[in-house]
PDB file of C-alpha atoms in Angstrom:
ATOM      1  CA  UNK A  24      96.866 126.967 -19.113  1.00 81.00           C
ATOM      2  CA  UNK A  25     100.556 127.528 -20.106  1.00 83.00           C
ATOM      3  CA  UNK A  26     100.058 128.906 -23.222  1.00 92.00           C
ATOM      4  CA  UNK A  27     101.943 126.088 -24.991  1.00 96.00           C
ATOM      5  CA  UNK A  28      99.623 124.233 -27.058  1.00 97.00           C
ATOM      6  CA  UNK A  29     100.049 120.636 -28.474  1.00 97.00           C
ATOM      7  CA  UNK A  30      98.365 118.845 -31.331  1.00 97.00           C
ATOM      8  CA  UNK A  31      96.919 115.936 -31.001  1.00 97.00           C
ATOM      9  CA  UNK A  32      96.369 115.257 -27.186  1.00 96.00           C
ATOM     10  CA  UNK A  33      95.624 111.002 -28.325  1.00 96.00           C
ATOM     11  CA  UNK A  34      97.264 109.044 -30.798  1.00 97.00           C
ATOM     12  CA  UNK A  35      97.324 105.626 -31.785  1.00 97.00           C
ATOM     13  CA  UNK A  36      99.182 104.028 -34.285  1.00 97.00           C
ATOM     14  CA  UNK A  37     100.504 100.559 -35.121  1.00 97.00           C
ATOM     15  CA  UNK A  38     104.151  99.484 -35.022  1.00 97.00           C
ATOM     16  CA  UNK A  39     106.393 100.161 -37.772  1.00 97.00           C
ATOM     17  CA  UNK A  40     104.425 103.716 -38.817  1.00 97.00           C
ATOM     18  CA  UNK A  41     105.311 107.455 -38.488  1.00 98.00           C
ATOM     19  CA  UNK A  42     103.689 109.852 -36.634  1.00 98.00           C
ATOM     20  CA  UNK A  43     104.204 113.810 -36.836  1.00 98.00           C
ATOM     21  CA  UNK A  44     103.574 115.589 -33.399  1.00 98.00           C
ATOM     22  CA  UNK A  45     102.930 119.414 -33.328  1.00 98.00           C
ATOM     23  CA  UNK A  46     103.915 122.402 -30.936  1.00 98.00           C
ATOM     24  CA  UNK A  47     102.877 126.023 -30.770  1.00 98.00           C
ATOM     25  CA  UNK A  48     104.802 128.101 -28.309  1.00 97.00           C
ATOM     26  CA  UNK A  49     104.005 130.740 -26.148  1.00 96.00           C
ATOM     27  CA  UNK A  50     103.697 134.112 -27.611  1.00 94.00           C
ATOM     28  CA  UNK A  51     107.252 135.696 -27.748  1.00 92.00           C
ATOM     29  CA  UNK A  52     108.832 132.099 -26.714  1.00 95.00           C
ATOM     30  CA  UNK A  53     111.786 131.144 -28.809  1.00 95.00           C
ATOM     31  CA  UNK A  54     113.039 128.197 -27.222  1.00 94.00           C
ATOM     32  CA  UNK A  55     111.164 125.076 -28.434  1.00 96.00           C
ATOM     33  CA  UNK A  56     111.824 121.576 -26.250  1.00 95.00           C
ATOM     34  CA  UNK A  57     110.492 118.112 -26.590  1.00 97.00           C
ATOM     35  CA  UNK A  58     110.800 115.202 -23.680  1.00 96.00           C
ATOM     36  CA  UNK A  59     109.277 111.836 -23.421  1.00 96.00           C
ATOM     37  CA  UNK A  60     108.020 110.351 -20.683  1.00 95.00           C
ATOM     38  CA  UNK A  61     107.405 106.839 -20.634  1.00 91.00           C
ATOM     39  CA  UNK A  62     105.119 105.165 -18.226  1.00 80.00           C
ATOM     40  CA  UNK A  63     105.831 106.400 -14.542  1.00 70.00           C
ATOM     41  CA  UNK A  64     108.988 107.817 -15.417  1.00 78.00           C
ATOM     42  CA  UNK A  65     110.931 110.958 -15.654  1.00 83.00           C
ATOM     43  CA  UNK A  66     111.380 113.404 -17.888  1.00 91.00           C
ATOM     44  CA  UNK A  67     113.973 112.601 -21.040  1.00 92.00           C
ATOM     45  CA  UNK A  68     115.045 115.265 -23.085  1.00 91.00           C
ATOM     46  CA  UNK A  69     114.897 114.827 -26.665  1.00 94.00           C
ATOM     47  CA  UNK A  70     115.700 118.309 -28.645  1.00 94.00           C
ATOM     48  CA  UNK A  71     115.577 121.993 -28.159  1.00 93.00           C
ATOM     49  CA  UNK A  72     115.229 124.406 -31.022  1.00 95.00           C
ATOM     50  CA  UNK A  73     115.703 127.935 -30.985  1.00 94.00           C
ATOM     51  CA  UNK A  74     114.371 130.337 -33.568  1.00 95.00           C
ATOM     52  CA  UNK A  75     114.803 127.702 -36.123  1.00 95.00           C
ATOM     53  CA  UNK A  76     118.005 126.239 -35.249  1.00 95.00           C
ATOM     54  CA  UNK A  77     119.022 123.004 -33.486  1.00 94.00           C
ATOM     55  CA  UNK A  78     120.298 124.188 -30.457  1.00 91.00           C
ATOM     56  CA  UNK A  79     120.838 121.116 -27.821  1.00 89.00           C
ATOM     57  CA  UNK A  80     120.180 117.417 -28.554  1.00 90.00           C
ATOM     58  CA  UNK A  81     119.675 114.742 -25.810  1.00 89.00           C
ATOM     59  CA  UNK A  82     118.698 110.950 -25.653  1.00 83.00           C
ATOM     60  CA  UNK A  83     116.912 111.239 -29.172  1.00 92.00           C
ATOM     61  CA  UNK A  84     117.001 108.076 -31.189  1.00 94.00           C
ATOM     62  CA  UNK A  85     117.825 108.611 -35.023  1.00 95.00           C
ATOM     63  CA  UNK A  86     113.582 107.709 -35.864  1.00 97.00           C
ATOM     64  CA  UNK A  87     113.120 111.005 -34.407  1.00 97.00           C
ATOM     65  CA  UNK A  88     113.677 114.192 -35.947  1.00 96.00           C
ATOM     66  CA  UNK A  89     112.229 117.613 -35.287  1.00 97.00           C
ATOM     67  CA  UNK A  90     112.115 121.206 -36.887  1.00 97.00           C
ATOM     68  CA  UNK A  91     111.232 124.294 -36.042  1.00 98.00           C
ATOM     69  CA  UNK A  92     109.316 126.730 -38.760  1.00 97.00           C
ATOM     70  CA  UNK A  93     109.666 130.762 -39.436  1.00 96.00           C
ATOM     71  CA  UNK A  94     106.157 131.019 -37.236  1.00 95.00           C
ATOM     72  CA  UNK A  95     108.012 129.371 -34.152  1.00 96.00           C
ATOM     73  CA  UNK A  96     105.978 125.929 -34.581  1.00 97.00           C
ATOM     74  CA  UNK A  97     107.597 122.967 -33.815  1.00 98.00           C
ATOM     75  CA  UNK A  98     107.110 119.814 -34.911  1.00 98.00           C
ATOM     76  CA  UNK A  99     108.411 116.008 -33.755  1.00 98.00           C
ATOM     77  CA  UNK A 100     108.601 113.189 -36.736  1.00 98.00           C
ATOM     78  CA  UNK A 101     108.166 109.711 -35.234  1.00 98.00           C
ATOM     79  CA  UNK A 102     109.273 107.093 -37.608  1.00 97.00           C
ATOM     80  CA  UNK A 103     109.452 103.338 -37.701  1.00 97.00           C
ATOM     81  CA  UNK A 104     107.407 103.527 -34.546  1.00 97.00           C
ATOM     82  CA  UNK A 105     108.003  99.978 -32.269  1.00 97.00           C
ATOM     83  CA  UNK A 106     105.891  99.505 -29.280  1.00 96.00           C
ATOM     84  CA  UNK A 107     108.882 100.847 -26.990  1.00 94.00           C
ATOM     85  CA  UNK A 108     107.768 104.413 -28.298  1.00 96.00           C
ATOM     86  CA  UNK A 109     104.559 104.460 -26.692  1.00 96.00           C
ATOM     87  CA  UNK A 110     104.512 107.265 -24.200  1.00 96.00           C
ATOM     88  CA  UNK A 111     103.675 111.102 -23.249  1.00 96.00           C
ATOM     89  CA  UNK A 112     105.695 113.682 -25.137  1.00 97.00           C
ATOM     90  CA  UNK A 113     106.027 117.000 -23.944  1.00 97.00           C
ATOM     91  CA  UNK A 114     106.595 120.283 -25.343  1.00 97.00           C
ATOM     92  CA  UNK A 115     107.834 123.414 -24.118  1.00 96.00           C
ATOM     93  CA  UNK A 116     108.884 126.592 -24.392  1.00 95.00           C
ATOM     94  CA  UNK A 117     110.676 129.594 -22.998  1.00 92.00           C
ATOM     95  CA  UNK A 118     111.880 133.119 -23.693  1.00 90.00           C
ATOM     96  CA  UNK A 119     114.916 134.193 -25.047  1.00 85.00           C
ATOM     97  CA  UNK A 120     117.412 134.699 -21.659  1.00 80.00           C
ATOM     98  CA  UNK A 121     114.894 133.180 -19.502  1.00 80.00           C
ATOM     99  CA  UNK A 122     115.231 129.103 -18.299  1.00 82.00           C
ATOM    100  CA  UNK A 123     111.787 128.885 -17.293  1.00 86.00           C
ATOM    101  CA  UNK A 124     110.109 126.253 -19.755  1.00 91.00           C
ATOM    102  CA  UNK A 125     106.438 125.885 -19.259  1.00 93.00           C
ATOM    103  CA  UNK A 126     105.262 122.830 -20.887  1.00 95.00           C
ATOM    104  CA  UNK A 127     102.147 122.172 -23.085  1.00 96.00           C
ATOM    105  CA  UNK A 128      99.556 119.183 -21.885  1.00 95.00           C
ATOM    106  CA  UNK A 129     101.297 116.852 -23.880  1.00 96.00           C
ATOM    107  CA  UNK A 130     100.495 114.591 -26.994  1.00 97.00           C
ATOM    108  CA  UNK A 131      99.696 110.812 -25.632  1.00 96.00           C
ATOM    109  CA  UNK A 132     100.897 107.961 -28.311  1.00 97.00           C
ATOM    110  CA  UNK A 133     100.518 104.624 -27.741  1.00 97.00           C
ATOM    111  CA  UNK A 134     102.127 102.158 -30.244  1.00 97.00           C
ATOM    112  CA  UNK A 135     100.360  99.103 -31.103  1.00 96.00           C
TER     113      UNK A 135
ATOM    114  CA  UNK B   6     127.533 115.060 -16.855  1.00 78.00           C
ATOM    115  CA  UNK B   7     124.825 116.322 -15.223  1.00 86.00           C
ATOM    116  CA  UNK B   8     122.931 114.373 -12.682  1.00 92.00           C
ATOM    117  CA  UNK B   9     119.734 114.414 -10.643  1.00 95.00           C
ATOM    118  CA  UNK B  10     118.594 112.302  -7.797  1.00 96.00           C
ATOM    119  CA  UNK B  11     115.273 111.991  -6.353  1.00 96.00           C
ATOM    120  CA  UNK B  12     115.925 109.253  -3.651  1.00 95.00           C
ATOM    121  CA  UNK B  13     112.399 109.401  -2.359  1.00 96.00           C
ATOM    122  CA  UNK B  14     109.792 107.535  -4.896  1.00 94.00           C
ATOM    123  CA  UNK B  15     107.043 107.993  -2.608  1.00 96.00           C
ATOM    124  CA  UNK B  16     106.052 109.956   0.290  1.00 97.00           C
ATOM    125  CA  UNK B  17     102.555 110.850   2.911  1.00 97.00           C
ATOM    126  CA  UNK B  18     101.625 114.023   4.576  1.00 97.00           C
ATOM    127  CA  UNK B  19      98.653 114.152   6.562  1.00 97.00           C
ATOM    128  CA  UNK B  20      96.694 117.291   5.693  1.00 97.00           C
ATOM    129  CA  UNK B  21      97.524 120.443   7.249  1.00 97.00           C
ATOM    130  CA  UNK B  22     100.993 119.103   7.851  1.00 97.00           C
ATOM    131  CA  UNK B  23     104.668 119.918   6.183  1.00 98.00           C
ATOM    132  CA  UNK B  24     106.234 117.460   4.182  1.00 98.00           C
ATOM    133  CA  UNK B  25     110.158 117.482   2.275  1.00 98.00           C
ATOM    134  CA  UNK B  26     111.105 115.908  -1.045  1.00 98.00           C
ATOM    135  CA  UNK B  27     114.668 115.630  -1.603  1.00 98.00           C
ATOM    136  CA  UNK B  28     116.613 116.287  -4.620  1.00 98.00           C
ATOM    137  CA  UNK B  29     120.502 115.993  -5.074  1.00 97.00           C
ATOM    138  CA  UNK B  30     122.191 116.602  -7.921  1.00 96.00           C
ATOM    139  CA  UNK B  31     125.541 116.872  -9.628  1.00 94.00           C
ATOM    140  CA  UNK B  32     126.744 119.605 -12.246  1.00 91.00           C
ATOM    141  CA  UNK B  33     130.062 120.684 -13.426  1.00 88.00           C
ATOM    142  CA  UNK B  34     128.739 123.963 -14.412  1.00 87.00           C
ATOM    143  CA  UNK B  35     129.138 127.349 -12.347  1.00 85.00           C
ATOM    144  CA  UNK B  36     125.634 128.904 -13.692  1.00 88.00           C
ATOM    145  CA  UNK B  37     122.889 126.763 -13.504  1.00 92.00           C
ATOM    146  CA  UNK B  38     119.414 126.551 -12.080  1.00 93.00           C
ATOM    147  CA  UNK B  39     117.464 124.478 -10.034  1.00 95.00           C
ATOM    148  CA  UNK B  40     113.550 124.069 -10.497  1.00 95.00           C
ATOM    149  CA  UNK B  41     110.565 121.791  -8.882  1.00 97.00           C
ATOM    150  CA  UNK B  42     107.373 120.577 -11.289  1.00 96.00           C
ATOM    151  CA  UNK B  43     104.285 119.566 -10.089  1.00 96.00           C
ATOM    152  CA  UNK B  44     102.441 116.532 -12.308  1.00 95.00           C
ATOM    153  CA  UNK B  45      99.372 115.960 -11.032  1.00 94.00           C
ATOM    154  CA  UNK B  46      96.931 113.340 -12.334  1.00 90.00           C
ATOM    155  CA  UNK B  47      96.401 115.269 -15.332  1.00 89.00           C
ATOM    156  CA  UNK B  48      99.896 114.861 -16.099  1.00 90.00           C
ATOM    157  CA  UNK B  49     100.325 118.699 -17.330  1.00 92.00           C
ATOM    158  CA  UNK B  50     103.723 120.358 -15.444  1.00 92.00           C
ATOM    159  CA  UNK B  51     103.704 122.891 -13.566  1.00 93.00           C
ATOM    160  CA  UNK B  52     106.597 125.109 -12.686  1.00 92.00           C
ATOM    161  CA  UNK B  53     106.226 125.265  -8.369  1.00 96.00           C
ATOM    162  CA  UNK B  54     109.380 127.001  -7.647  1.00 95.00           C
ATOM    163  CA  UNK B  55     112.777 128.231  -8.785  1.00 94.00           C
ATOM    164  CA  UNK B  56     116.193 128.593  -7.179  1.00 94.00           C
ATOM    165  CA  UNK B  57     118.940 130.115  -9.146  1.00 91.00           C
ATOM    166  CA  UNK B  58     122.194 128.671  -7.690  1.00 91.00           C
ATOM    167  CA  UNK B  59     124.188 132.042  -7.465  1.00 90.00           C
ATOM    168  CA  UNK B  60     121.535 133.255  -5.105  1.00 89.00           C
ATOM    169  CA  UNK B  61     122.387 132.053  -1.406  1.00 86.00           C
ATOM    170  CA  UNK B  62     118.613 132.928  -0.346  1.00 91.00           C
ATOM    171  CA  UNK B  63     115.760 130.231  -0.423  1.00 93.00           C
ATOM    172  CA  UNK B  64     113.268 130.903  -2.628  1.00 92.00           C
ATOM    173  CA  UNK B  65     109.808 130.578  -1.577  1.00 93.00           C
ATOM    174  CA  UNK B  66     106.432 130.898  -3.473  1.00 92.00           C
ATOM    175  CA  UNK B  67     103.559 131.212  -0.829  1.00 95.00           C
ATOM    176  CA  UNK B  68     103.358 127.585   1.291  1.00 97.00           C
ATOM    177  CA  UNK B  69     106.367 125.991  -1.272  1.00 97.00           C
ATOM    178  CA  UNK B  70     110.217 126.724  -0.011  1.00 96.00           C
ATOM    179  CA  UNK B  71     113.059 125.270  -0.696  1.00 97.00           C
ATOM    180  CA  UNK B  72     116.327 124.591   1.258  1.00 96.00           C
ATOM    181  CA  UNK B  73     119.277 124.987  -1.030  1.00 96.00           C
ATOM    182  CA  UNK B  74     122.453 123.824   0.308  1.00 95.00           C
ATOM    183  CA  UNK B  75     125.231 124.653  -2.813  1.00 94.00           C
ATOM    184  CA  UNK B  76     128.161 122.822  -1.684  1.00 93.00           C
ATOM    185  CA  UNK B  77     126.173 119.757  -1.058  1.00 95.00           C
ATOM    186  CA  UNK B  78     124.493 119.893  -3.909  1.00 95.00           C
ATOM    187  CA  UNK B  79     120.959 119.503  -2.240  1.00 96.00           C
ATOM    188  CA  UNK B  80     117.979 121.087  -3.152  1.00 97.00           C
ATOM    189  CA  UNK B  81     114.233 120.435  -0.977  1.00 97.00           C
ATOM    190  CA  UNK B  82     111.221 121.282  -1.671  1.00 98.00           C
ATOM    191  CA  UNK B  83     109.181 121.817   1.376  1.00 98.00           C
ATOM    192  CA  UNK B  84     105.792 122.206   1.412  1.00 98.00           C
ATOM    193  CA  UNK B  85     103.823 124.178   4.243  1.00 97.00           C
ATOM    194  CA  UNK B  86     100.058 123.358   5.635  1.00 97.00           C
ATOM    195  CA  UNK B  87      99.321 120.596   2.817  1.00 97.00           C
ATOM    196  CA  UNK B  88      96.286 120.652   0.827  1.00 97.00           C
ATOM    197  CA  UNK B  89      94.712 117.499  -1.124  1.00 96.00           C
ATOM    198  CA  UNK B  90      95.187 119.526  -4.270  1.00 96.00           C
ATOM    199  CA  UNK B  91      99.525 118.952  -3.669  1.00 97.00           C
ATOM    200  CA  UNK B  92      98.884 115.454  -4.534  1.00 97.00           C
ATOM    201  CA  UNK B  93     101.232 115.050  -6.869  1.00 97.00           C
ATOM    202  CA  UNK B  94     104.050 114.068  -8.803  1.00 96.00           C
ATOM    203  CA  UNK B  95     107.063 116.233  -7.929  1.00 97.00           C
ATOM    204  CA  UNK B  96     110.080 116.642 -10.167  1.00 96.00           C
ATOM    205  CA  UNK B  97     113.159 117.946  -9.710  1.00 96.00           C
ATOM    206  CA  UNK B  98     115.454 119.474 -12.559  1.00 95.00           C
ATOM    207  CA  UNK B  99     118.621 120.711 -13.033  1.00 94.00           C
ATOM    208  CA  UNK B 100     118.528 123.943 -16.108  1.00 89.00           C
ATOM    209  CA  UNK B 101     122.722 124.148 -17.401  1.00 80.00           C
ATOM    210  CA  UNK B 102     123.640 125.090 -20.712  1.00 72.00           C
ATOM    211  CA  UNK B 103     120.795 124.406 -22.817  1.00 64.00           C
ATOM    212  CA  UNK B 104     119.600 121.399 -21.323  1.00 75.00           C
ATOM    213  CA  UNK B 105     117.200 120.626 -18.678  1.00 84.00           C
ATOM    214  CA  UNK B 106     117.998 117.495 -16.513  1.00 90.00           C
ATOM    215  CA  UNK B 107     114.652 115.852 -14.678  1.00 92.00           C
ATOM    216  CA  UNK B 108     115.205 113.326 -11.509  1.00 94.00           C
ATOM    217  CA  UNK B 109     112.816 110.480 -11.525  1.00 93.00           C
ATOM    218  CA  UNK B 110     110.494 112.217  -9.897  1.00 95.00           C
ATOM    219  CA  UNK B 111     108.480 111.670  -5.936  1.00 97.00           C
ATOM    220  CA  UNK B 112     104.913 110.561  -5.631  1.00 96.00           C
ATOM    221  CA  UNK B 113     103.533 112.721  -2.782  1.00 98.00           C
ATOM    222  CA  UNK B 114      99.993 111.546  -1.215  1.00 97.00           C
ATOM    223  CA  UNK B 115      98.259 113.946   0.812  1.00 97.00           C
ATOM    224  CA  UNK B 116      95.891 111.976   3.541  1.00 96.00           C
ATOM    225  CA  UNK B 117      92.582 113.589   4.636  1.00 93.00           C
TER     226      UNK B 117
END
């Protein structure tokens, strides 16, 4: 167990909806980040937050959007979901100075 | 840009016997770090091993080592007296400036 919890581990939705996908850090972590993985692939990078603010931005499409809250929570907004969506998302987090992430088990959605 | 390779989709190791994943990459940047995760069928990550790339030694975390070879940009993972349990996915990843970089990852299949 990491430490990094995500909420919910399933979810399945139909295309054209919006989905909101939640993250609790490790104790002390600041650093939130959130990949997808799609079906037997690597790891893409989506967003990092830290300690509120938008730090680093990757391959994330303009549906998506994230925040991070005063408690350290994070949270990922899917919107206009298409099929092409459907995939693992990871979560993780690290401490400030440190470049370890360790990841949470990861929220499954699958896109209908 | 940042780049990782992982030319190696799938490899076997008998048990009890070593095995290496390979893992080039390209970076512009002076400081960066170099990491291998472990997915296993549960498809949580799991840190294995870290290399910081101003440190000439390998680093090595019980039967996991990796050769690190800076100026050719090469980074192995080498794993000692396999086990069934290192049936895995293997990832390597490339930590710059706020981002994390993830190759496309090596199936590894132990056989008993």
């Amino acid at each position: 167990d990491s430490g990094v919890t995500q909420t919910p581990k399933h979810l399945i939705t139909a295309t054209g909806q919006r989905v909101t996908l939640r993250c609790s850090p490790r104790s002390g972590d600041l650093s939130v980040y959130w990949y997808q993985q799609s079906l037997d692939q690597g790891l893409q990078f989506l967003i990092q937050y830290y300690n509120g603010e938008e730090r680093a931005k990757g391959n994330i499409l303009e549906r998506f959007s994230a925040q991070q809250f005063p408690d350290l929570h994070s949270e990922l907004n899917l919107s206009s979901l298409e099929l092409g969506d459907s995939a693992l998302y990871f979560c993780a987090s690290s401490q400030p100075g440190v470049v370890e992430q360790y990841f949470g088990p990861g929220t499954r959605l699958t896109v209908t | 840009a940042q780049t990782v390779t992982q030319s190696q989709p799938e490899m076997s190791v008998q048990e009890a016997e070593t095995v290496t994943l390979s893992c080039t990459y390209d970076t512009s940047e002076s400081d960066y770090y170099l990491f291998w995760y472990k997915q296993p069928p549960s498809r949580q990550m799991i840190l294995v091993i870290r290399q910081e790339a101003y440190k000439q030694q390998n680093a090595t975390e019980n039967r996991f080592s990796v050769n690190f070879q800076k100026a050719a940009k090469s980074f192995s993972l080498k794993i000692s007296d396999s086990q069934l349990g290192d049936a895995a996915m293997y990832f390597c990843a490339l930590a710059g400036t706020y981002k994390y970089i993830f190759g496309t990852g090596t199936r590894l299949k132990v056989l008993a």
